[in-house]
CSV table of C-alpha atoms in Angstrom, one decimal:
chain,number,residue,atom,x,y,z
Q,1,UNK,CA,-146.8,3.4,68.1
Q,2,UNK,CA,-147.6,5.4,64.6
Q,3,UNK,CA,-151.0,6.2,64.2
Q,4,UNK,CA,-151.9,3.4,61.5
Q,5,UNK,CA,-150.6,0.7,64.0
Q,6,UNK,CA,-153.7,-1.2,65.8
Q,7,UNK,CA,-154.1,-0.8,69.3
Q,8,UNK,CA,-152.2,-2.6,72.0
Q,9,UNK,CA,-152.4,-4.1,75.8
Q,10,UNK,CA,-149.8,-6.1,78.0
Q,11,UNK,CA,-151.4,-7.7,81.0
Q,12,UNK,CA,-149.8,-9.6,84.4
Q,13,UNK,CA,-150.5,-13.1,85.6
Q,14,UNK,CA,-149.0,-15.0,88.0
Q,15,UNK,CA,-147.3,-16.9,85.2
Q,16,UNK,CA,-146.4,-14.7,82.2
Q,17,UNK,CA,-146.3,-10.9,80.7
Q,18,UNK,CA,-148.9,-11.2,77.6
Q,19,UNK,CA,-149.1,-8.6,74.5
Q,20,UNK,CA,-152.3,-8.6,72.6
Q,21,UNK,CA,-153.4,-6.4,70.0
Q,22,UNK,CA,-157.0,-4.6,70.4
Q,23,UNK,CA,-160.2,-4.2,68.1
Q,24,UNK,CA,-160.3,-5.9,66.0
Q,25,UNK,CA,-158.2,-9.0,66.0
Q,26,UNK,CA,-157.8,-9.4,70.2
Q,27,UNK,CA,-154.4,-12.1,69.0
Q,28,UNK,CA,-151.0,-12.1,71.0
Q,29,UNK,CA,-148.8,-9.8,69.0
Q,30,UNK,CA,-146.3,-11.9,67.3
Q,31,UNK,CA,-142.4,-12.2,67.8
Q,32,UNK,CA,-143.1,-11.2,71.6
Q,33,UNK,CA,-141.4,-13.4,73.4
Q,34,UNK,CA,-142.9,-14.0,76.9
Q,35,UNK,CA,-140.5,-13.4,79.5
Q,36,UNK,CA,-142.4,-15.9,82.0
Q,37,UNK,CA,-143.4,-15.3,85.4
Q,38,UNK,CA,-141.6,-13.1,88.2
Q,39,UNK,CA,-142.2,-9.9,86.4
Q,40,UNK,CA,-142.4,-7.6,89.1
Q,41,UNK,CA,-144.0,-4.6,87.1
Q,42,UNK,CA,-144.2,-3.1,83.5
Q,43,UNK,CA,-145.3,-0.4,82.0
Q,44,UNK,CA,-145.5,2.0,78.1
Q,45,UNK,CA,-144.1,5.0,77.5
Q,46,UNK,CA,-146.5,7.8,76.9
Q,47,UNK,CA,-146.6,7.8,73.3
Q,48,UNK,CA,-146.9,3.8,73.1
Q,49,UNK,CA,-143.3,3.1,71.1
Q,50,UNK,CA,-141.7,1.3,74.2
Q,51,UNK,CA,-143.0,-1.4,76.2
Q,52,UNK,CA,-140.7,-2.2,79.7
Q,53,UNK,CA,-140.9,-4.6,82.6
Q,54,UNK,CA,-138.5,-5.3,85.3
Q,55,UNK,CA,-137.7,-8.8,86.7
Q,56,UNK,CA,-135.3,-9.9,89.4
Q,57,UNK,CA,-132.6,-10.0,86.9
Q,58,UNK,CA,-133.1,-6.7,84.9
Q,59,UNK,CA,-135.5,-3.9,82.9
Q,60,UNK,CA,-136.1,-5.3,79.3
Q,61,UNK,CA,-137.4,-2.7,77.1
Q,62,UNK,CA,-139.3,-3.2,73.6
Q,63,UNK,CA,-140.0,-1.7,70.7
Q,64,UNK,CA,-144.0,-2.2,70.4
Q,65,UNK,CA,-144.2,-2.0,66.7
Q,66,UNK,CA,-142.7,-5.1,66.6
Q,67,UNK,CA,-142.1,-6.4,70.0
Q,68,UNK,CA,-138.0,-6.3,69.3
Q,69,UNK,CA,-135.7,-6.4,72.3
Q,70,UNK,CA,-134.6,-2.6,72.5
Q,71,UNK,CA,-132.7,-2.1,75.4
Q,72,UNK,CA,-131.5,-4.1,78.5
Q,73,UNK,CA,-131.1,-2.4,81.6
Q,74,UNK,CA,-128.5,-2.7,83.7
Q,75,UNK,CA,-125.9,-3.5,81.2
Q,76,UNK,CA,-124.3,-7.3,82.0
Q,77,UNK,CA,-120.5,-6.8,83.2
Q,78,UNK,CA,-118.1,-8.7,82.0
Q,79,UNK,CA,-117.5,-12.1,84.3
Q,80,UNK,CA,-120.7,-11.5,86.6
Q,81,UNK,CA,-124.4,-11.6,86.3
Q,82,UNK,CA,-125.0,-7.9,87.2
Q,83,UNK,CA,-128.7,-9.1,89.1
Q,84,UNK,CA,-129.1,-12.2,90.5
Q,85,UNK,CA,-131.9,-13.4,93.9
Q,86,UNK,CA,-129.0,-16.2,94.5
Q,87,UNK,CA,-126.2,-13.3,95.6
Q,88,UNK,CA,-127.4,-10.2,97.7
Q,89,UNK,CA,-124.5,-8.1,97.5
Q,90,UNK,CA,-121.8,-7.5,95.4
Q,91,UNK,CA,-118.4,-6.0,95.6
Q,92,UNK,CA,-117.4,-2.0,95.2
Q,93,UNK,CA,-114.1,-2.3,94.3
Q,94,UNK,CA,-111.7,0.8,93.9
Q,95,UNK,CA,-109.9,1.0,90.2
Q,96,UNK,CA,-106.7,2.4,91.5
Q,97,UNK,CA,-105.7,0.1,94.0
Q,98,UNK,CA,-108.0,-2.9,93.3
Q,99,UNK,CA,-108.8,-2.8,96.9
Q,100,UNK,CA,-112.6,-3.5,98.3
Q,101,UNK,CA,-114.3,-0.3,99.3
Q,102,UNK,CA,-117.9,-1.4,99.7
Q,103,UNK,CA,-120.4,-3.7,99.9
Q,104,UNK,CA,-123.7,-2.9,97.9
Q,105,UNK,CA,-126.6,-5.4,97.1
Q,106,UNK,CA,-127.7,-6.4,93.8
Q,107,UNK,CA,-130.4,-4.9,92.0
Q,108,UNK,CA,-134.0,-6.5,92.9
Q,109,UNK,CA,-136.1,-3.4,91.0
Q,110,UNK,CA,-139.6,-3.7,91.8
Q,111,UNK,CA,-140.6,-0.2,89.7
Q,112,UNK,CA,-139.9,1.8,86.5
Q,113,UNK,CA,-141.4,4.7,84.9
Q,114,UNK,CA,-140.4,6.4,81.4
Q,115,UNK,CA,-139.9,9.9,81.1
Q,116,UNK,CA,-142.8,11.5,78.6
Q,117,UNK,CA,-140.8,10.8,75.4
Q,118,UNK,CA,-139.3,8.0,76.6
Q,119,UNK,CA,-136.2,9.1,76.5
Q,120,UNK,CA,-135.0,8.0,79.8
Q,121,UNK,CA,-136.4,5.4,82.3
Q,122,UNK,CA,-136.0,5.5,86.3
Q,123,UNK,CA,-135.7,2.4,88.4
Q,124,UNK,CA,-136.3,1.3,92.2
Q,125,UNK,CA,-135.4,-1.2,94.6
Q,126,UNK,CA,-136.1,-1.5,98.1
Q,127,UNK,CA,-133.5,-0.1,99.9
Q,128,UNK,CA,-131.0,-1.7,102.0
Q,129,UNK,CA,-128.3,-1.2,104.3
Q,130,UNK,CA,-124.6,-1.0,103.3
Q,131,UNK,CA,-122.2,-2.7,105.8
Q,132,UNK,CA,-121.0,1.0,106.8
Q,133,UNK,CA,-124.0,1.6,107.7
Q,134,UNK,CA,-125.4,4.2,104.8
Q,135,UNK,CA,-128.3,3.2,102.6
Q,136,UNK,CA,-127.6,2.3,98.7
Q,137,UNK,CA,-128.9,5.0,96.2
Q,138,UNK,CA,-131.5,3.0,95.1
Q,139,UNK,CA,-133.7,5.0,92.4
Q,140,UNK,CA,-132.0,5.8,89.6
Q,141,UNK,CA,-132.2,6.9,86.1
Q,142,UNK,CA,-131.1,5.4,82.9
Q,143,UNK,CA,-130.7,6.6,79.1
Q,144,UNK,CA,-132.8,4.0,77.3
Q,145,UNK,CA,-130.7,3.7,74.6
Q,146,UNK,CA,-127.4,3.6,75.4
Q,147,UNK,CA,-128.5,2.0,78.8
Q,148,UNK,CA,-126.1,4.3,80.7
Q,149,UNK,CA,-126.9,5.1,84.4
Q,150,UNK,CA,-127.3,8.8,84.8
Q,151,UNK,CA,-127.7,9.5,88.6
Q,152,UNK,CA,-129.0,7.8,91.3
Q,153,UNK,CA,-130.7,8.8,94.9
Q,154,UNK,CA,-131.5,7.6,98.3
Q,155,UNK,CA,-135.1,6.9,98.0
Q,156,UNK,CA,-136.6,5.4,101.1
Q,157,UNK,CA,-140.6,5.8,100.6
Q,158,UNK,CA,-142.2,3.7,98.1
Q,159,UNK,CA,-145.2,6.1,97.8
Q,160,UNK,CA,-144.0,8.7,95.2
Q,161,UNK,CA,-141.0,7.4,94.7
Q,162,UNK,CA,-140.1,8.2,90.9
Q,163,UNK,CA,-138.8,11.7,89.9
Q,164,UNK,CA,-141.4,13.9,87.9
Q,165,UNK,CA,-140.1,15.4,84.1
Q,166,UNK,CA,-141.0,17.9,82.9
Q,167,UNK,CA,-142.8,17.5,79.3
Q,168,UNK,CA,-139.5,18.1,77.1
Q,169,UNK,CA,-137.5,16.4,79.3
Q,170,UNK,CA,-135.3,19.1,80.0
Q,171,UNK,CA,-136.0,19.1,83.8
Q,172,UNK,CA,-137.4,16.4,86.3
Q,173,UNK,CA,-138.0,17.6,90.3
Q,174,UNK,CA,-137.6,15.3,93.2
Q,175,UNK,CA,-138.7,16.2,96.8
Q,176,UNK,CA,-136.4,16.4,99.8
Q,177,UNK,CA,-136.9,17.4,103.0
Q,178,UNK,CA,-139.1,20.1,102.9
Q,179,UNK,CA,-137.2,21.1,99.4
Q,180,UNK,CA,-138.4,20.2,95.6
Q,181,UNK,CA,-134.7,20.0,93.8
Q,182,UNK,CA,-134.4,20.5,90.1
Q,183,UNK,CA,-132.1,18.6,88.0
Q,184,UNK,CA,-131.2,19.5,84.5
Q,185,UNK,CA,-131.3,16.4,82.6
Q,186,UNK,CA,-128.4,17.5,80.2
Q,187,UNK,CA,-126.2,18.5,83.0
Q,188,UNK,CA,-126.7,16.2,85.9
Q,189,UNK,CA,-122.6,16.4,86.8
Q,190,UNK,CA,-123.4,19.7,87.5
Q,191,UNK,CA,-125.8,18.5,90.6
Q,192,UNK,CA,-128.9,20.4,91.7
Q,193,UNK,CA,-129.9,23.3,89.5
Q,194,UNK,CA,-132.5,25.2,91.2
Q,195,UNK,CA,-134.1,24.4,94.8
Q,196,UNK,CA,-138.2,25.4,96.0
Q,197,UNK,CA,-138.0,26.0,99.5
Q,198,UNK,CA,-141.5,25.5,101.4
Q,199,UNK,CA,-141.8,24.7,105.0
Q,200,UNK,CA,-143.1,21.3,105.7
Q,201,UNK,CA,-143.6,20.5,102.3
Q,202,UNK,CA,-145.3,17.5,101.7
Q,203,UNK,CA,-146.3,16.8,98.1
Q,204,UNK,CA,-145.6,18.3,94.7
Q,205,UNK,CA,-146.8,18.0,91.3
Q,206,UNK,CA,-145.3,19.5,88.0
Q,207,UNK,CA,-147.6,20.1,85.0
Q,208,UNK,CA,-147.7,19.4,81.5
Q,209,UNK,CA,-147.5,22.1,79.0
Q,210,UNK,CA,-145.3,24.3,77.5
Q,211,UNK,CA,-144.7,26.8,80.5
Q,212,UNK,CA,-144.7,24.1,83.0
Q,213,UNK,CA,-145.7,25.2,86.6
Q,214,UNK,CA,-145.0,23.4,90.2
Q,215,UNK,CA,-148.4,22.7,92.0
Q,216,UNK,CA,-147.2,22.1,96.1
Q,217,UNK,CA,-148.5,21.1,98.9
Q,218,UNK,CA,-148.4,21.7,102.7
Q,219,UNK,CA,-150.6,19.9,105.1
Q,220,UNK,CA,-152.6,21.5,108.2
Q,221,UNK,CA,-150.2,22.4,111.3
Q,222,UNK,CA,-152.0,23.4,114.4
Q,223,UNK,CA,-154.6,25.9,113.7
Q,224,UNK,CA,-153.1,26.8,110.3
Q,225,UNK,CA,-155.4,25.6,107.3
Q,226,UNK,CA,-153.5,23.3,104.4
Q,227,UNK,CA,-152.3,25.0,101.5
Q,228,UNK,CA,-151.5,24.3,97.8
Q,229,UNK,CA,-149.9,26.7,95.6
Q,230,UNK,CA,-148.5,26.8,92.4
Q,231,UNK,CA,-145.2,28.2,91.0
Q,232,UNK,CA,-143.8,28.9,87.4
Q,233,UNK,CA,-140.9,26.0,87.3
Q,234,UNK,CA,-138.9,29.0,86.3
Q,235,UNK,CA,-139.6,31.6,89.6
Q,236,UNK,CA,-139.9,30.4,92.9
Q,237,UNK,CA,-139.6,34.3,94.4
Q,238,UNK,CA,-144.4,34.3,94.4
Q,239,UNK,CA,-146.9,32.1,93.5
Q,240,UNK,CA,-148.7,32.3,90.7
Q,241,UNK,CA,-151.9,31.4,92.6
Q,242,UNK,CA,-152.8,29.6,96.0
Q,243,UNK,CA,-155.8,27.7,98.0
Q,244,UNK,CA,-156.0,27.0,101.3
Q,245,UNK,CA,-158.3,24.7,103.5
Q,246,UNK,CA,-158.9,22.2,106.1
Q,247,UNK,CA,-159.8,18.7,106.3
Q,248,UNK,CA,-156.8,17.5,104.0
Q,249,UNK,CA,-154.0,15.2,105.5
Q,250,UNK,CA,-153.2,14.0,101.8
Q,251,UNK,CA,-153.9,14.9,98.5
Q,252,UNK,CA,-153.8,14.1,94.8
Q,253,UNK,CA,-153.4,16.5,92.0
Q,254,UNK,CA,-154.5,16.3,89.0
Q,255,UNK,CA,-153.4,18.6,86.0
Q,256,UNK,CA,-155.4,19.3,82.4
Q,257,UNK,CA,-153.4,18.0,79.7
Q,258,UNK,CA,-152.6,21.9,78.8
Q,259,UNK,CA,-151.1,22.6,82.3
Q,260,UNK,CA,-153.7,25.7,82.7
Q,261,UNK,CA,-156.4,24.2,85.6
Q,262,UNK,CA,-155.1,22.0,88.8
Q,263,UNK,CA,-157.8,19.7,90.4
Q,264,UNK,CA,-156.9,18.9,94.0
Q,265,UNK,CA,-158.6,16.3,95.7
Q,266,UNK,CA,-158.4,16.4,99.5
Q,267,UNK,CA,-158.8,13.4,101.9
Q,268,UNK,CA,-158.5,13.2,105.7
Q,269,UNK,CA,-157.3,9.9,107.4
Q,270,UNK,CA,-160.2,9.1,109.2
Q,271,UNK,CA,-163.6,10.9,109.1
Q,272,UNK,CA,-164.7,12.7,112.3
Q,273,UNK,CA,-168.6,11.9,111.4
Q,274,UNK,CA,-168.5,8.0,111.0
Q,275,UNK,CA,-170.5,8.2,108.1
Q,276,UNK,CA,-166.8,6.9,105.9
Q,277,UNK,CA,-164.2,4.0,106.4
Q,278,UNK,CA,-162.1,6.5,104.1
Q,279,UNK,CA,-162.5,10.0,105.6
Q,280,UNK,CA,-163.9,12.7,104.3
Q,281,UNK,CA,-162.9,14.0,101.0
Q,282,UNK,CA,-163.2,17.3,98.9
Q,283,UNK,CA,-162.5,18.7,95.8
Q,284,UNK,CA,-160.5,22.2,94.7
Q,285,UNK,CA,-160.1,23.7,91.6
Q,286,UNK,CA,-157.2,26.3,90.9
Q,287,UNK,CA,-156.3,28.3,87.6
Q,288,UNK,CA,-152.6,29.1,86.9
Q,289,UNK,CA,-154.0,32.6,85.8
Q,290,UNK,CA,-155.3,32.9,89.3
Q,291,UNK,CA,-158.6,34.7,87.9
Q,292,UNK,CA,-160.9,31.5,89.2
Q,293,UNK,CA,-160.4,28.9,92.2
Q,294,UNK,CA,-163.2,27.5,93.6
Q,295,UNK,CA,-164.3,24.1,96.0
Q,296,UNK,CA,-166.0,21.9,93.6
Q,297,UNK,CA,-169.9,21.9,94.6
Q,298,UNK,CA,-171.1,17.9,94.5
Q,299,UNK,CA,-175.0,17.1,95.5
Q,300,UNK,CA,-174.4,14.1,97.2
Q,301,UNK,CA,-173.3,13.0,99.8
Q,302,UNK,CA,-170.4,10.5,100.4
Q,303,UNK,CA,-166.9,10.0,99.2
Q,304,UNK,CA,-166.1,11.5,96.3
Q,305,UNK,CA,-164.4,7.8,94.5
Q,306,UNK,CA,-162.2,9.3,91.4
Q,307,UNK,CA,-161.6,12.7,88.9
Q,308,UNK,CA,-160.7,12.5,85.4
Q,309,UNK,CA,-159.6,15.4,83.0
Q,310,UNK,CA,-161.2,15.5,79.3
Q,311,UNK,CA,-157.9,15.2,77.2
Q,312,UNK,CA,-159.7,18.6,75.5
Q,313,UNK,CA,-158.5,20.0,79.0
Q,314,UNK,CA,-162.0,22.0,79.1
Q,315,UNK,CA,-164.2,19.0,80.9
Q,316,UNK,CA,-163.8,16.7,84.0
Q,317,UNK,CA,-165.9,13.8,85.7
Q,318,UNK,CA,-166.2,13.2,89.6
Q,319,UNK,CA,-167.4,10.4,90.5
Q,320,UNK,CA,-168.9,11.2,94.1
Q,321,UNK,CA,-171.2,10.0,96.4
Q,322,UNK,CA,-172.5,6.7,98.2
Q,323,UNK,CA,-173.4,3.9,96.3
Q,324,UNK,CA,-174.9,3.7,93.8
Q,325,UNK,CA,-172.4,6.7,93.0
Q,326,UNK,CA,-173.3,9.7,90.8
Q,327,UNK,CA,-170.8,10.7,87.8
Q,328,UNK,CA,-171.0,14.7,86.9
Q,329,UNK,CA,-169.3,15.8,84.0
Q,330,UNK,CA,-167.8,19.9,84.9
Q,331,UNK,CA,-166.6,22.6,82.7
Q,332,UNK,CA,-163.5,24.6,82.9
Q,333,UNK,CA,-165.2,26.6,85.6
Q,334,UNK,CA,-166.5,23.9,87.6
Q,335,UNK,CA,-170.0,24.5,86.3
Q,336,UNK,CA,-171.9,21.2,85.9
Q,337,UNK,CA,-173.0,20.4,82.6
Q,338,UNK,CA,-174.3,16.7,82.4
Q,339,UNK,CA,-175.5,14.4,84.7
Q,340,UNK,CA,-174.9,10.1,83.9
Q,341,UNK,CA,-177.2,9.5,86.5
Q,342,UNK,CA,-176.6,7.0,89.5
Q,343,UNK,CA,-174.8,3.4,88.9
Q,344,UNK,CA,-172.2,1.1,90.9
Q,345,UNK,CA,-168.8,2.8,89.6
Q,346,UNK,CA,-165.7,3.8,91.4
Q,347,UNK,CA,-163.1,4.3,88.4
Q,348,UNK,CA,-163.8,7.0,85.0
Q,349,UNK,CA,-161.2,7.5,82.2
Q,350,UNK,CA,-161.5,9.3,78.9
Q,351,UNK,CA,-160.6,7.7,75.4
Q,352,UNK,CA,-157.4,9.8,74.1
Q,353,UNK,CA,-159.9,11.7,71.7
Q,354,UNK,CA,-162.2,13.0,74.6
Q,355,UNK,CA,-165.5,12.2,72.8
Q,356,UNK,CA,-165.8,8.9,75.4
Q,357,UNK,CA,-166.0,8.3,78.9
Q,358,UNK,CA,-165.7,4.7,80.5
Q,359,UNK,CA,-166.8,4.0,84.2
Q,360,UNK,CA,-166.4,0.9,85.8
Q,361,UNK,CA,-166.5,-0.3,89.3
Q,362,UNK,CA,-163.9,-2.3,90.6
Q,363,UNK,CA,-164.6,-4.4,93.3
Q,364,UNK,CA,-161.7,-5.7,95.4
Q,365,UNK,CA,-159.8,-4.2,93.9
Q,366,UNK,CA,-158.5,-6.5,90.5
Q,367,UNK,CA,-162.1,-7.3,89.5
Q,368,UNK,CA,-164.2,-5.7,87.6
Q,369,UNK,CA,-168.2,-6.0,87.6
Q,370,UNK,CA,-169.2,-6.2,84.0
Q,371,UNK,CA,-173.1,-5.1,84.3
Q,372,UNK,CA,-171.5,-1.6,85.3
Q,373,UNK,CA,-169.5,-1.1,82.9
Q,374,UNK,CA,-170.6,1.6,80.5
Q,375,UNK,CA,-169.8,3.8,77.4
Q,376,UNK,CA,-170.8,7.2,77.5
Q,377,UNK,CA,-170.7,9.3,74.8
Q,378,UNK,CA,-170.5,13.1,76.0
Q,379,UNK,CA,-173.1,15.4,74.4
């Protein structure tokens, strides 16, 4: 979306896909046409010009200026509905000889994500069994445009189950065994480009920026504390810094928008002190420099519910602590600088210009309480 053009949602129901335009009109965007119910999931590229949601039958994409079919993913094939919930399987048939070498089921795709420029899109569908035995490659990854499929993978796991790009594009990483494995996305015949090798890795995250680095993660074995390190995308020989701990099964990470600071937020599956349903959670902040890392100091106790990063990349907000929960806003150093005081809120984002903070507590997880919602304007 340019930056004249007025700002936009899609939302889900059981029934349709709507687009509505924002302050100050709030109408459906016209020339959308709804696609009905059965939409499994959608989702915008990063810079707002696409617009993409999968059904049984395929990915349409559109162009959000004007809500104009774009793109169409997977192509149709001559003769045969190339998705269909009616037929589970179709035939692999060998070009030479016409003769049938495998059985592989139609595409059901549940997920998509865009790459940052939305240059490329990835799909999923649950995976299933071939009649020899193998399972389908069943994440893979489309040119928008030309709607070609690029490569394709075995992808079992729901959970993190999309590739992660690099900001240009010119890389994504996927996680494999105890292996992160690099792709080139201009040379994908070519296969793997560059492999990290890290026993029992677990997680990984890449960051934004222009020197993108690898943030990694390798849980608690025995007596030996859980690590996370980070790599330049470009040497895996040292890290360029590292943290370890305890008390973390799982993890998110969370990178500033310039890739320079990693926020790690630890969680363990159940919480040896019975005072959390969630277990016990932490939070870890690393530099790339590796001149600061620290454990994030909160003064109360309780859970610590979500972490934002200031688009400005020099501010974050925990929201931490029982309820009523207590929002902090940080500095690049993990000082605290600002207190919002103590409300019912579980969720924080920042508007794109960073001068806003909106908290909200969702309760069951699709509603939202409405006397807790609040607009903060940072000092």
């Amino acid at each position: 979306m340019t930056e004249a053009s007025p700002t936009q949602f899609a939302y889900r129901s059981a029934s349709n896909l709507g687009l509505v335009f924002g302050h100050p009109s709030y109408k459906p965007v016209k020339n959308f046409q709804n696609p009905g119910g059965n939409v499994k999931t959608f989702q915008y590229s990063k810079d707002g010009k696409y617009l993409g949601w999968a059904s049984p039958e395929s990915v349409k994409i559109i162009e959000t200026e004007n809500a104009q079919l774009k793109s169409e993913i997977p192509k149709e094939q001559k003769g045969k509905s190339v998705c269909t919930e009616t037929v589970p399987e179709e035939n692999i048939v060998d070009a030479k000889n016409d003769q049938l070498v495998n059985k592989a089921p139609k595409k059901k795709i549940v997920e998509i994500g865009f790459s940052p420029k939305g240059t490329y899109i990835s799909t999923w569908e649950r995976p299933v069994k071939l009649s020899d035995g193998s399972v389908h490659k069943n994440l893979i990854i489309w040119e928008v445009l030309t709607r070609e499929e690029l490569i394709s993978f075995t992808q079992k796991s729901q959970n993190n189950w999309n590739v992660q790009w690099t900001e240009d594009e010119a890389f994504f990483g996927r996680i494999v065994t105890g292996e992160v494995h690099f792709y080139d996305s201009k040379r994908l015949d070519k296969g793997v480009h560059s492999k990290l090798r890290l026993e029992n890795i677990s997680d990984f995250s890449l960051s934004p920026g222009k020197s993108p680095s690898i943030g990694v993660f390798v849980p608690e074995k025995k007596a030996a504390p859980a690590i996370v390190r980070i790599y330049s995308i470009t040497n895996f020989n040292a890290p360029l810094a590292q943290k370890t701990f305890y008390k973390a099964d799982k993890i998110q990470m969370q990178w500033n928008d310039l890739g320079t600071n990693l926020l790690v937020l630890t969680q363990t599956d159940v919480d040896k002190t019975n005072k959390s349903y969630y277990g016990e959670t932490n939070l870890y902040f690393l530099s790339v420099a590796a001149n600061y890392d620290c454990r994030v100091g909160l003064d109360k106790d309780g859970p610590i519910h979500d972490v934002s990063w200031s688009p400005n990349s020099k501010e974050f907000v925990v929201i931490y602590g029982y309820m009523p929960a207590k929002a902090t806003l940080f500095d690049h150093r993990a000082n605290p600088i600002h207190e919002f005081g103590t409300e019912f809120r579980n969720t924080v984002k920042f508007n794109p210009q960073g001068r806003h903070i909106l908290s909200l507590y969702l309760w069951q997880i699709l509603y939202i309480h409405s006397n807790t919602l609040e607009n903060f304007k940072i000092p």
